[in-house]
Coordinates of C-alpha atoms and ligand atoms in Angstrom, one line a residue:
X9 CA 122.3 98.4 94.1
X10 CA 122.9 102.1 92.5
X11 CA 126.6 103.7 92.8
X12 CA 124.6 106.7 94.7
X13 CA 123.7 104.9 97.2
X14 CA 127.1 103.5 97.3
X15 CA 129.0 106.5 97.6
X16 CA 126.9 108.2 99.9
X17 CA 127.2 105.6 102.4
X18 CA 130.6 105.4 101.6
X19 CA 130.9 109.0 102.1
X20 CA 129.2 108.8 105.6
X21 CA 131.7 106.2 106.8
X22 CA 134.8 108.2 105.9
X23 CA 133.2 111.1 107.4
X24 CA 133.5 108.8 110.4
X25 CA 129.9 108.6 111.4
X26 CA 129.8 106.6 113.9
X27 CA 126.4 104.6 114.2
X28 CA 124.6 104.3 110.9
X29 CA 120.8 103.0 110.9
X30 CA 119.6 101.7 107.7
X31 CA 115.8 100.5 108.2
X32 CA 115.3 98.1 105.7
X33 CA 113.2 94.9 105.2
X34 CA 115.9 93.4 102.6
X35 CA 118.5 92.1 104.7
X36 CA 120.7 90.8 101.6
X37 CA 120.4 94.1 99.7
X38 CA 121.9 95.7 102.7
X39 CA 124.6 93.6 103.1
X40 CA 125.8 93.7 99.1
X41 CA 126.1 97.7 100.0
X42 CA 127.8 97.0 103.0
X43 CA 130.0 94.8 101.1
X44 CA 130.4 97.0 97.9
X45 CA 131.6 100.0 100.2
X46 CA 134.3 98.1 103.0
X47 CA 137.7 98.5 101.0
X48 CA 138.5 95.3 102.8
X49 CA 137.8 96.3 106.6
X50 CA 136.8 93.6 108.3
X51 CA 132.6 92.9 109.3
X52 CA 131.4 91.3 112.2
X53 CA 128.2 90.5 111.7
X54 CA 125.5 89.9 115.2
X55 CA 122.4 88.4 112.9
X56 CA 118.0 88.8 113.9
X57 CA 118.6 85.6 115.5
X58 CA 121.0 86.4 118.1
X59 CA 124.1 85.0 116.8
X60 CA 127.7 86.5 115.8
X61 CA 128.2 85.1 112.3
X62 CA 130.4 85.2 109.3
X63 CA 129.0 87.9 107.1
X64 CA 130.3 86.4 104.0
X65 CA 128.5 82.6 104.7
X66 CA 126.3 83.6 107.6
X67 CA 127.9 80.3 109.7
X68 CA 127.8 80.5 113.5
X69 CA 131.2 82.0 114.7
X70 CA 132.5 82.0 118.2
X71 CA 136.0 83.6 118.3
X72 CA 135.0 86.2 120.2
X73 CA 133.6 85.2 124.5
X74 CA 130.1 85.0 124.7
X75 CA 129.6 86.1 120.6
X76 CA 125.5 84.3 121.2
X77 CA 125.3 87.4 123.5
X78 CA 125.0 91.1 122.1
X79 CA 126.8 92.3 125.0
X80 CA 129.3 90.1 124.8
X81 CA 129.8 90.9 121.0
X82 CA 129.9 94.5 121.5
X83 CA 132.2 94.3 124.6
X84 CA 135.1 92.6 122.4
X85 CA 135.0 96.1 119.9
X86 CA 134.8 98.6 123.2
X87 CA 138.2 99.5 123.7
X88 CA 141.2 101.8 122.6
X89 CA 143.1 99.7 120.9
X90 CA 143.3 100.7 117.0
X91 CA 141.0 99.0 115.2
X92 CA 139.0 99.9 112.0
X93 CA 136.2 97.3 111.8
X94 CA 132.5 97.4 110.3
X95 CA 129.7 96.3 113.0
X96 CA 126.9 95.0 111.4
X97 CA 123.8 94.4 113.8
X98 CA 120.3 93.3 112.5
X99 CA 117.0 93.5 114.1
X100 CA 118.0 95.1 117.4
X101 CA 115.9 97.8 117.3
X102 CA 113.7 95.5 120.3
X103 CA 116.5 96.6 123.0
X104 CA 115.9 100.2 122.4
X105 CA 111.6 99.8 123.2
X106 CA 112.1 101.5 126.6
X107 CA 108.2 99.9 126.7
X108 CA 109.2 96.8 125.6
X109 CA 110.5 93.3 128.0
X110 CA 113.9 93.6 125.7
X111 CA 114.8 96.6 126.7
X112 CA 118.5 97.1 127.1
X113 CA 119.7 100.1 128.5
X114 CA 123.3 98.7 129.1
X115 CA 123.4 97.6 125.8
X116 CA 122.9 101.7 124.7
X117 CA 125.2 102.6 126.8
X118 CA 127.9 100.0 125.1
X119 CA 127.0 101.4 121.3
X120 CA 127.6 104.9 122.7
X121 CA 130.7 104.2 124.2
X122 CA 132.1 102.8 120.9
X123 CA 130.6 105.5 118.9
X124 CA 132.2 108.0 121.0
X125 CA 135.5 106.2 120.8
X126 CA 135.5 106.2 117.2
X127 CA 134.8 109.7 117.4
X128 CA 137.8 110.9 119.6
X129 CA 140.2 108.3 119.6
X130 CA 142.5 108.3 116.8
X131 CA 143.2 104.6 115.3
X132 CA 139.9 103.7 116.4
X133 CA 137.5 103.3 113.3
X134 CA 134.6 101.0 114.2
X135 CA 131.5 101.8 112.1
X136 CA 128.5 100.4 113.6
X137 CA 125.4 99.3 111.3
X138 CA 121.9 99.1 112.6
X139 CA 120.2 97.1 109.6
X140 CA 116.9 97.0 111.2
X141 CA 113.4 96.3 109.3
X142 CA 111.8 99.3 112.3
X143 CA 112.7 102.4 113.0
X144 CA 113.4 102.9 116.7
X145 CA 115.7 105.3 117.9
X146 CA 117.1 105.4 121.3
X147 CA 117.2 108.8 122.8
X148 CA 120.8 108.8 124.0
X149 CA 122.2 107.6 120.5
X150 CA 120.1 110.5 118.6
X151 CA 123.4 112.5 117.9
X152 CA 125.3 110.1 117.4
X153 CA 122.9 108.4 114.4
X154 CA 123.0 108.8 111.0
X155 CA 119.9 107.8 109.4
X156 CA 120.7 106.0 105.7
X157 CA 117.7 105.9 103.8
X158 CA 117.9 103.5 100.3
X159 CA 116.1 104.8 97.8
X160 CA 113.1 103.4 96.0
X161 CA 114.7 102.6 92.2
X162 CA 114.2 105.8 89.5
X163 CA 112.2 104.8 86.1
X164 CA 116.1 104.1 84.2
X165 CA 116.7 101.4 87.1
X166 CA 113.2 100.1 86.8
X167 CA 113.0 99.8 82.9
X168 CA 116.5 98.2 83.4
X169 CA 114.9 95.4 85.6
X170 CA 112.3 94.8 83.8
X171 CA 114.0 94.1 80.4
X172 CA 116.6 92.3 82.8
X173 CA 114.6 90.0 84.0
X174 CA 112.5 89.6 80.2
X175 CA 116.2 88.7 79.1
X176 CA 116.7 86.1 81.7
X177 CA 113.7 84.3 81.0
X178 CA 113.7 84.8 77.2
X179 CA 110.3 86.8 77.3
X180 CA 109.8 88.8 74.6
X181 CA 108.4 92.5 75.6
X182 CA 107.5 95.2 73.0
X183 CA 108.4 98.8 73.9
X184 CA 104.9 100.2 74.8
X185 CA 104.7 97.5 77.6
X186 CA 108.2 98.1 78.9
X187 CA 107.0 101.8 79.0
X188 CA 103.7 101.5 80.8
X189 CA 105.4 99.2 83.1
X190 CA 108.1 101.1 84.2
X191 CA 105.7 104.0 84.8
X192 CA 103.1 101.8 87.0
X193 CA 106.3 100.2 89.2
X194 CA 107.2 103.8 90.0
X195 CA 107.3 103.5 93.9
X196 CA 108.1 99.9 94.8
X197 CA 111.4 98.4 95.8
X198 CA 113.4 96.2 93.9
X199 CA 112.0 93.1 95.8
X200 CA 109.0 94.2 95.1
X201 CA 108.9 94.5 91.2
X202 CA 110.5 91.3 91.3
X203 CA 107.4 89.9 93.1
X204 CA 105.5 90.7 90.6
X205 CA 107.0 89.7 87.5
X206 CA 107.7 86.5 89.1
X207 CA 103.7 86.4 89.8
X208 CA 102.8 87.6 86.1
X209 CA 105.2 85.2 84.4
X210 CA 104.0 82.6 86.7
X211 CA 100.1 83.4 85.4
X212 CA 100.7 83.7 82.4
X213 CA 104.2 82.8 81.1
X214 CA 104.5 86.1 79.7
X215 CA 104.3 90.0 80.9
X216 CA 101.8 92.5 79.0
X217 CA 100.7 95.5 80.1
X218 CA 97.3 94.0 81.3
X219 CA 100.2 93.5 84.7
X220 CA 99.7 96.6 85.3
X221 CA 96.6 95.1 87.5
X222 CA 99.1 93.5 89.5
X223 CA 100.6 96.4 90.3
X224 CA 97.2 98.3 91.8
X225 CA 96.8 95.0 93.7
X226 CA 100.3 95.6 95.4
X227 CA 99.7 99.2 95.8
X228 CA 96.6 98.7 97.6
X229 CA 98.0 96.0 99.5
X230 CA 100.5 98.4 100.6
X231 CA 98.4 100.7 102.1
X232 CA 96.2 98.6 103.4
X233 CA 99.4 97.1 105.7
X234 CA 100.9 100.4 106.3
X235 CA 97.3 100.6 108.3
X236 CA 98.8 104.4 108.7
X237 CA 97.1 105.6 105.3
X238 CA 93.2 105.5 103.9
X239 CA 91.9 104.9 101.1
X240 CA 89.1 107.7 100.4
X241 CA 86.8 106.6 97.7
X242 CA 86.6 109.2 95.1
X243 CA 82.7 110.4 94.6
X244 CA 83.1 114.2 94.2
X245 CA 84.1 115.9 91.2
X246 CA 84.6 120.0 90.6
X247 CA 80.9 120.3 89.9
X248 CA 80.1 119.5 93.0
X249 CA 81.9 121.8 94.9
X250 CA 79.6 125.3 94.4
X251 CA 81.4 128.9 94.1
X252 CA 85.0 128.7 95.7
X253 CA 85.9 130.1 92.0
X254 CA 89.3 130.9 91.8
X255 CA 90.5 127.8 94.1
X256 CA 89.0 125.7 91.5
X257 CA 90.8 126.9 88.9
X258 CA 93.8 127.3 90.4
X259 CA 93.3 123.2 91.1
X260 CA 92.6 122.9 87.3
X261 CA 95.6 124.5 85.9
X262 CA 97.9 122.0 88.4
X263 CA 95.7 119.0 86.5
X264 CA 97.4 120.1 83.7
X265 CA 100.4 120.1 84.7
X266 CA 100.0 116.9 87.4
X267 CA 98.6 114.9 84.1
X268 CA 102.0 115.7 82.5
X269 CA 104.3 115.7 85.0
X270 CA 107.1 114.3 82.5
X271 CA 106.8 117.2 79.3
X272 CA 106.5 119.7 82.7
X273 CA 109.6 119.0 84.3
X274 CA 111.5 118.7 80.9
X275 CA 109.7 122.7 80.4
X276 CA 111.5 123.9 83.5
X277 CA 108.3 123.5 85.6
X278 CA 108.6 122.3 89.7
X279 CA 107.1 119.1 90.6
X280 CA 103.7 120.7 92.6
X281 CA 104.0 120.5 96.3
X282 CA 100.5 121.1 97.6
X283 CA 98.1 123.7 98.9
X284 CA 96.7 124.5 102.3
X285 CA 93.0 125.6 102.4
X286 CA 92.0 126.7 105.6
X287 CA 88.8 128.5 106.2
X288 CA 85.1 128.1 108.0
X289 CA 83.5 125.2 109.0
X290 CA 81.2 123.0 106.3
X291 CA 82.1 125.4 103.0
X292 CA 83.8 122.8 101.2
X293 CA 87.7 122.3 102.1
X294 CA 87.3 118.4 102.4
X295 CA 84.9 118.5 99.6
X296 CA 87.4 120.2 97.3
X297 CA 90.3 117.9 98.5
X298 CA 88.1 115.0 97.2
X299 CA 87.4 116.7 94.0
X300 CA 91.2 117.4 93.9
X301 CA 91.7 113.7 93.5
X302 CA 89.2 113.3 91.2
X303 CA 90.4 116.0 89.2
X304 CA 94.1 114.7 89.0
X305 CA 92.6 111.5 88.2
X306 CA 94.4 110.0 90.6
X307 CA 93.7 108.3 94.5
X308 CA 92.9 109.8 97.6
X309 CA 94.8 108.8 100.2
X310 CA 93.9 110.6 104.3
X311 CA 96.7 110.8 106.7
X312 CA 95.5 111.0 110.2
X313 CA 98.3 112.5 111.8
X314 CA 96.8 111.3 115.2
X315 CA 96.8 108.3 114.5
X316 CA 100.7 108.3 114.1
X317 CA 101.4 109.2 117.6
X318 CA 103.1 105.9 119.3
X319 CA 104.5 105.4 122.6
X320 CA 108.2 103.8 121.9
X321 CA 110.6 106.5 121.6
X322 CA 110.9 106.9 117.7
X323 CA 107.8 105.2 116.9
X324 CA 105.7 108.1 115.5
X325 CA 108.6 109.4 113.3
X326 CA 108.9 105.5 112.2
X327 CA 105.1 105.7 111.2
X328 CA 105.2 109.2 109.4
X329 CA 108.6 107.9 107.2
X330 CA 106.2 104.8 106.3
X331 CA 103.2 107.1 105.8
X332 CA 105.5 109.2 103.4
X333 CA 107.0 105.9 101.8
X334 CA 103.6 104.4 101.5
X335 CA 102.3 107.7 99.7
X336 CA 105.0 108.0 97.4
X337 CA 105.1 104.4 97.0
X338 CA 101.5 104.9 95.5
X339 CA 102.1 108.2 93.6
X340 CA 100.6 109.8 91.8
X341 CA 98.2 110.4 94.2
X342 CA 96.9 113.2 96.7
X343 CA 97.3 113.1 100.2
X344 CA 94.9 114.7 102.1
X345 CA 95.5 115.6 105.5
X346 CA 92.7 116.7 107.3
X347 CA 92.8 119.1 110.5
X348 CA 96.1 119.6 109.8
X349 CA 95.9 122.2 113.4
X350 CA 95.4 119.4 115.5
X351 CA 98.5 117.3 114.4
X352 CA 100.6 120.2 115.0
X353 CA 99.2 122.1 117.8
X354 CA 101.3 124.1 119.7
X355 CA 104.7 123.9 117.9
X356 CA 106.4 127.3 117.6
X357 CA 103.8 128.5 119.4
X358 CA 103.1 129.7 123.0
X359 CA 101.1 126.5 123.5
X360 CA 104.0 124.3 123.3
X361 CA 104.0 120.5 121.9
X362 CA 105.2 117.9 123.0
X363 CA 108.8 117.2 121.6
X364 CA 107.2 114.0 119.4
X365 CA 104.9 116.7 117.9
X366 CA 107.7 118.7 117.4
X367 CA 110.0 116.7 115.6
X368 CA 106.9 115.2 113.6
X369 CA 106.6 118.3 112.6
X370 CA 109.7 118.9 111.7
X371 CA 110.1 115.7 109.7
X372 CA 107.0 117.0 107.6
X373 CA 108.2 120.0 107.0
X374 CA 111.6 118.8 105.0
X375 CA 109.8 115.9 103.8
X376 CA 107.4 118.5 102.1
X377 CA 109.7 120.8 101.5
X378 CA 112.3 118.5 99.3
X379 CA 109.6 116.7 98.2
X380 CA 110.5 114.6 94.5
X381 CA 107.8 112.4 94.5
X382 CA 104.4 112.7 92.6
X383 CA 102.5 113.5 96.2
X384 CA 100.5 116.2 96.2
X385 CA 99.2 117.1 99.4
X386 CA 95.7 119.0 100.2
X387 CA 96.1 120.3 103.7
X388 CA 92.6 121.8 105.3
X389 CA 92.2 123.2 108.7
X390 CA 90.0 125.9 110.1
X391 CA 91.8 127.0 113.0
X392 CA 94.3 128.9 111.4
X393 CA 95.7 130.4 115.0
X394 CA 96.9 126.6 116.3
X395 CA 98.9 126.7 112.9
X396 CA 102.4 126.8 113.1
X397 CA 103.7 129.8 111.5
X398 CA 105.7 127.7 109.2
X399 CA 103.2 126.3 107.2
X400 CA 101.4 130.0 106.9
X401 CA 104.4 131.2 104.6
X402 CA 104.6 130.8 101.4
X403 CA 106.8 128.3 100.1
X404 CA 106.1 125.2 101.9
X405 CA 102.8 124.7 100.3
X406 CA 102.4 126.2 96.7
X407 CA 99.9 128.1 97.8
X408 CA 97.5 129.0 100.8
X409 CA 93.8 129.0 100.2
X410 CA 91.2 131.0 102.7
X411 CA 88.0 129.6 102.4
X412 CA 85.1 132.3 103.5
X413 CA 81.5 131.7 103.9
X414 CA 79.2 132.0 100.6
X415 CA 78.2 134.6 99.3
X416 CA 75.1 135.1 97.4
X417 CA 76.1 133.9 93.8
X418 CA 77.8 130.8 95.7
X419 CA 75.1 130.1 98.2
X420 CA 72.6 130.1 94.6
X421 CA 75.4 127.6 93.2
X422 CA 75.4 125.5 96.4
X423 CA 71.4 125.0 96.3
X424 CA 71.3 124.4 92.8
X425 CA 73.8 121.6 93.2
X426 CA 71.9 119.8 96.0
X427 CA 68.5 120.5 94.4
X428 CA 70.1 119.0 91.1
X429 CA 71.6 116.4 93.2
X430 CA 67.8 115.2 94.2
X431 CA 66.7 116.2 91.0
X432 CA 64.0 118.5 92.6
X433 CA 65.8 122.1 90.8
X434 CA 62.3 122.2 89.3
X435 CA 60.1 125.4 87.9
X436 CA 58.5 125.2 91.3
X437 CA 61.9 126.4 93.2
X438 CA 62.7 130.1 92.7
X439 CA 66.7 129.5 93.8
X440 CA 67.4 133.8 93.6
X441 CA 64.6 134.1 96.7
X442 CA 66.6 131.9 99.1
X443 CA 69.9 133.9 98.9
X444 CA 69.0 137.3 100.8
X445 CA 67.7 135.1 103.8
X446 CA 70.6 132.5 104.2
X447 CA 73.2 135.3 104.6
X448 CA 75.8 133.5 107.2
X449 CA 74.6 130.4 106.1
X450 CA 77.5 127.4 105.2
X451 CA 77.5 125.1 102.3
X452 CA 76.6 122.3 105.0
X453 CA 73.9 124.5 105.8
X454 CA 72.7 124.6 103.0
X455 CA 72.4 121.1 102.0
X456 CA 71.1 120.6 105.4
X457 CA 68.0 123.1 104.3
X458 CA 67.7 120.9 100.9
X459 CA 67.8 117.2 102.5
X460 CA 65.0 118.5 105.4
X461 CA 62.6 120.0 102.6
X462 CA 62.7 117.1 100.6
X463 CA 62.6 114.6 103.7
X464 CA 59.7 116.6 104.2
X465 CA 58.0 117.0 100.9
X466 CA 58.0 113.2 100.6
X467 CA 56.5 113.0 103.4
X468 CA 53.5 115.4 102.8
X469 CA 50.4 115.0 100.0
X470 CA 52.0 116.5 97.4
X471 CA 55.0 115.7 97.2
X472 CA 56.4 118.5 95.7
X473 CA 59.8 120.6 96.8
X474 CA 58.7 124.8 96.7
X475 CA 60.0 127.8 97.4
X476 CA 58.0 128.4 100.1
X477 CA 58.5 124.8 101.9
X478 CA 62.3 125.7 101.4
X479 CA 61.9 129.1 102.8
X480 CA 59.7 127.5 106.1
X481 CA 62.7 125.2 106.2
X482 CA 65.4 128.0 106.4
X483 CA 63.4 129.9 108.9
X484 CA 63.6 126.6 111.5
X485 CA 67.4 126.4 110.6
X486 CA 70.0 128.2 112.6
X487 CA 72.8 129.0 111.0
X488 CA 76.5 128.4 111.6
X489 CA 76.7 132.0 111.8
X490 CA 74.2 132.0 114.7
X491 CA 75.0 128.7 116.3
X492 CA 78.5 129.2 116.6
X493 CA 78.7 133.2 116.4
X494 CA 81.4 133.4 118.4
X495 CA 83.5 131.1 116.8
X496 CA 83.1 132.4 113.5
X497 CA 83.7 136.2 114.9
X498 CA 86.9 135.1 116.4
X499 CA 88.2 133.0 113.1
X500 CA 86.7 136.0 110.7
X501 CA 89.3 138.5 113.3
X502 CA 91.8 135.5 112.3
X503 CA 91.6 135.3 108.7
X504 CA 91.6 139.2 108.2
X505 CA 95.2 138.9 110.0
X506 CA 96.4 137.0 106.9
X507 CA 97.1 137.4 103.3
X508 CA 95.7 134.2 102.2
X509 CA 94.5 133.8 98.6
X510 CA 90.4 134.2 98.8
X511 CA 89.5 131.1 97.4
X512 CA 86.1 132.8 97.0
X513 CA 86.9 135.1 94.7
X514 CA 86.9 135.0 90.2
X515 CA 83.6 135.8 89.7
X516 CA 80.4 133.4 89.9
X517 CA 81.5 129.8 89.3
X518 CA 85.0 128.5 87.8
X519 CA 84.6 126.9 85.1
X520 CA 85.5 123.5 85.2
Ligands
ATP613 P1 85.2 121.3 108.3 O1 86.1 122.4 108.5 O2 84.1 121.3 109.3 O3 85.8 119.9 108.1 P2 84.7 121.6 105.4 O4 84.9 123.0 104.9 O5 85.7 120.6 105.1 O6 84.3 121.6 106.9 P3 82.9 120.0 103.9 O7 83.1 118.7 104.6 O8 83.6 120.1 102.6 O9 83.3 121.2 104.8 O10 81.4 120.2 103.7 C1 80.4 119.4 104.3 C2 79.3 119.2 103.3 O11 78.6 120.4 103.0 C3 79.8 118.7 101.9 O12 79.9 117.3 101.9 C4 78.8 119.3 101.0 O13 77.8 118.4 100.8 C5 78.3 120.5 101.6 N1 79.1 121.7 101.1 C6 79.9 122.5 101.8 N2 80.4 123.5 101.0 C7 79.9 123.3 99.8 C8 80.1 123.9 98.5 N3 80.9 125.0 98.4 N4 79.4 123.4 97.5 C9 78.6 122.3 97.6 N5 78.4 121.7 98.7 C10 79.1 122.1 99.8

């Protein structure tokens, strides 16, 4: 437990905050806080299995009518008499599902009544806990909720438990191992780090630095729970990714300074935040966001914003904070967050959102904006009009990218790249007399016209991938610029409107 945390919550209940949630899994952490921070007032604790309970011992108590009923429990505490009391009340977060068989609106009602008393009635100081391993919010107790978030422990607190717990057990660990360690724990709770020294010195009777397996292991276990995040494998490097010049190399500076993120900080330098590339259709935002990754030598991880939306009333903000926890939990790593238009359609617009979309985006937003955490987050989109105008100034993201169809020298890049890819960039292809007739033509285009020819050329007598098969295949290939003309018009009218950074430009290639 860090004095931080202590004091901050301590700070909240002098302030007199009424309701305080603290979403948690570790029950027993929560209650030393509690402890650590009550001066003495008196805690009543209502437990996860529907009982009123000594907090100190956790035995049944039944002073107060009814105690084996919530209702009942609260009821005693819902008056004006003075009173300064802690309420501590785990797991209820079922009662406020207004989808779910629990659901208690009464039971609402009661915490609101005592909040409010606390609030306006002088002598009357009852701070009400919600320890509760999900985040659910009621809609009526929103202002009246102070959400009390424990943080994940800092590299000092983690070195410290690791050479605690060597200590305890008389293991003997040399400094480079304490070191490495520390680093890879970066983003797990307490418990957690616990887990797994228990698990290495349980292997092995010892911990090295070969735990750091472990650690991956519970990292991808992590994710794979949160069932909110994805794993993208990593295929795609830099040189994959053709023209785009000066987007690439403003990626390859950050790997600099991402891949030393400790002598940067100590230089004066900000953590980076992100970028947002937005631009046409099939010229390489998601390709680059995967060669980001690769880049930073570090995972891709895709957040489906969709996929967040849930029905209960606080769900969706429940499963961003654990998307955002899960992330950082695996930092370093990028976060790629594709079609970042459609999560947010409509907010601060003239569209409208729905208030969920709203306040998701809201939550983003800070989350991005006080961002600490080794995340760095690739946002693509193409529409850039269903943006919210947020996220098109400068300062949330690092920087904004606009991603524009190839031109000649990137379009010669692009089909060099795919030819190379099927090793058929042979004498026999003359790259230079493809470019004046795929004007309008899309990286995806492109390797469209390469996969065809040589689908085709394998198919024929000889085998071999020309020029002249590749033109034949260009001249039976529409173009995005033809097949969706009026899109492109519209979002080429769009992108003019903005001062984005042309991820185009820098000359022919960036080097790499
Ligand atoms: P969308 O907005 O439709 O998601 P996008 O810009 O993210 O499009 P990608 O998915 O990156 O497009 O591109 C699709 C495929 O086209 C890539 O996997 C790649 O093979 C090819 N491609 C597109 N642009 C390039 C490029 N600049 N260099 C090499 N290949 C490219």
């Amino acid at each position: 437990m860090r004095r931080e945390d202590a004091n901050k919550l301590a700070g909240y209940v002098d302030a007199l905050r009424p309701i305080i949630y603290i979403n948690h899994f570790d029950f027993h952490a929560v209650d030393e806080l509690i402890v650590s921070i009550s001066k003495g007032v008196a805690i009543h604790e209502y437990n996860e299995a529907g009982h009123y309970v000594d907090f100190k011992n956790k035995t049944p108590k039944g002073v107060i009518p009814e105690s084996d009923n919530l209702e009942g429990f609260l009821a005693a505490f819902d008056d004006n008499s003075p009173q300064k009391v802690f309420l501590v009340l785990k797991d209820i977060h079922r009662y406020f599902s207004i989808d779910s068989h629990s659901y208690k609106p009464e039971l609402i009602a009661r915490l609101k009544s005592i909040a409010q008393r606390t609030m306006y009635n002088d002598g009357v100081y009852v701070t009400i806990f919600l320890v509760c391993s999900e985040f659910i919010l009621p809609i009526e107790l929103e202002k009246m909720v102070t959400v009390f978030d424990i943080p994940l422990p800092s590299l000092n607190e983690i070195e410290s438990i690791i050479s605690d717990y060597a200590k305890s057990f008389q293991i003997q660990i040399d400094e480079n191992t304490l070191n490495e360690l520390t680093v890879s724990f970066k983003g797990l709770s307490d418990f957690e780090i616990r887990q797994i020294l228990n698990l290495a010195y349980q292997e092995s009777g010892m911990i090295d630095v070969k735990d750091k397996n472990l650690v991956l292991k519970e990292k991808e276990q992590i994710i794979k729970k949160s069932g909110i995040l994805e794993i993208v494998p990593v295929n795609s490097t830099m040189y994959d990714v053709g023209g785009l010049a000066s987007l690439k190399k403003y990626l390859r500076d950050k790997s600099r300074i991402f891949n030393n993120l400790g002598e940067a900080r100590k230089f004066g330098i900000d953590l980076p935040k992100g970028i947002l590339i937005v631009g046409m259709p099939g010229c390489g935002k998601s390709l680059t966001a995967k060669a980001t990754a690769n880049q930073f030598s570090v995972p891709l991880l895709r957040l489906d914003i969709g996929k967040l939306m849930g029905k209960y009333v606080g769900e969706s903000e429940n499963n961003l904070r654990r998307a955002i926890k899960t992330a950082e939990a695996v930092s370093p790593c990028v976060l790629w967050i594709d079609e970042l238009e459609k999560a947010f359609a409509g907010v601060g617009g003239s569209g409208g959102a729905s208030d969920i979309t709203t306040r998701l985006f809201g939550q983003f937003l800070t989350w991005l904006q006080e961002k600490e955490s080794s995340v760095y987050v690739v946002a693509t989109s193409n529409k850039l009009s269903a943006l919210p105008p947020e996220f098109k100034r400068k300062g949330r993201f690092d920087e904004l990218f606009l991603v524009e169809l190839p031109d000649e020298n990137e379009r010669k890049k692009i089909f060099e790249i795919h030819l190379k890819k099927r090793k058929k960039l042979t004498e026999a292809v003359d790259v230079i007399k493809l470019l004046k007739v795929t004007e309008g033509y899309s990286g995806a285009d492109i390797e469209a016209i390469v996969k065809e020819t040589v689908e085709t050329a394998f198919i024929s007598d000889d085998r071999t991938v020309t020029t002249d098969k590749l033109l034949e295949t260009i001249k039976n290939t529409k173009s995005i610029s033809v097949t969706l003309a009026d899109d492109i018009k519209k979002l080429k009218e769009e992108y003019e409107k903005y001062n984005f950074k042309k991820a185009n430009a820098g000359g022919v290639d960036g080097k790499v």
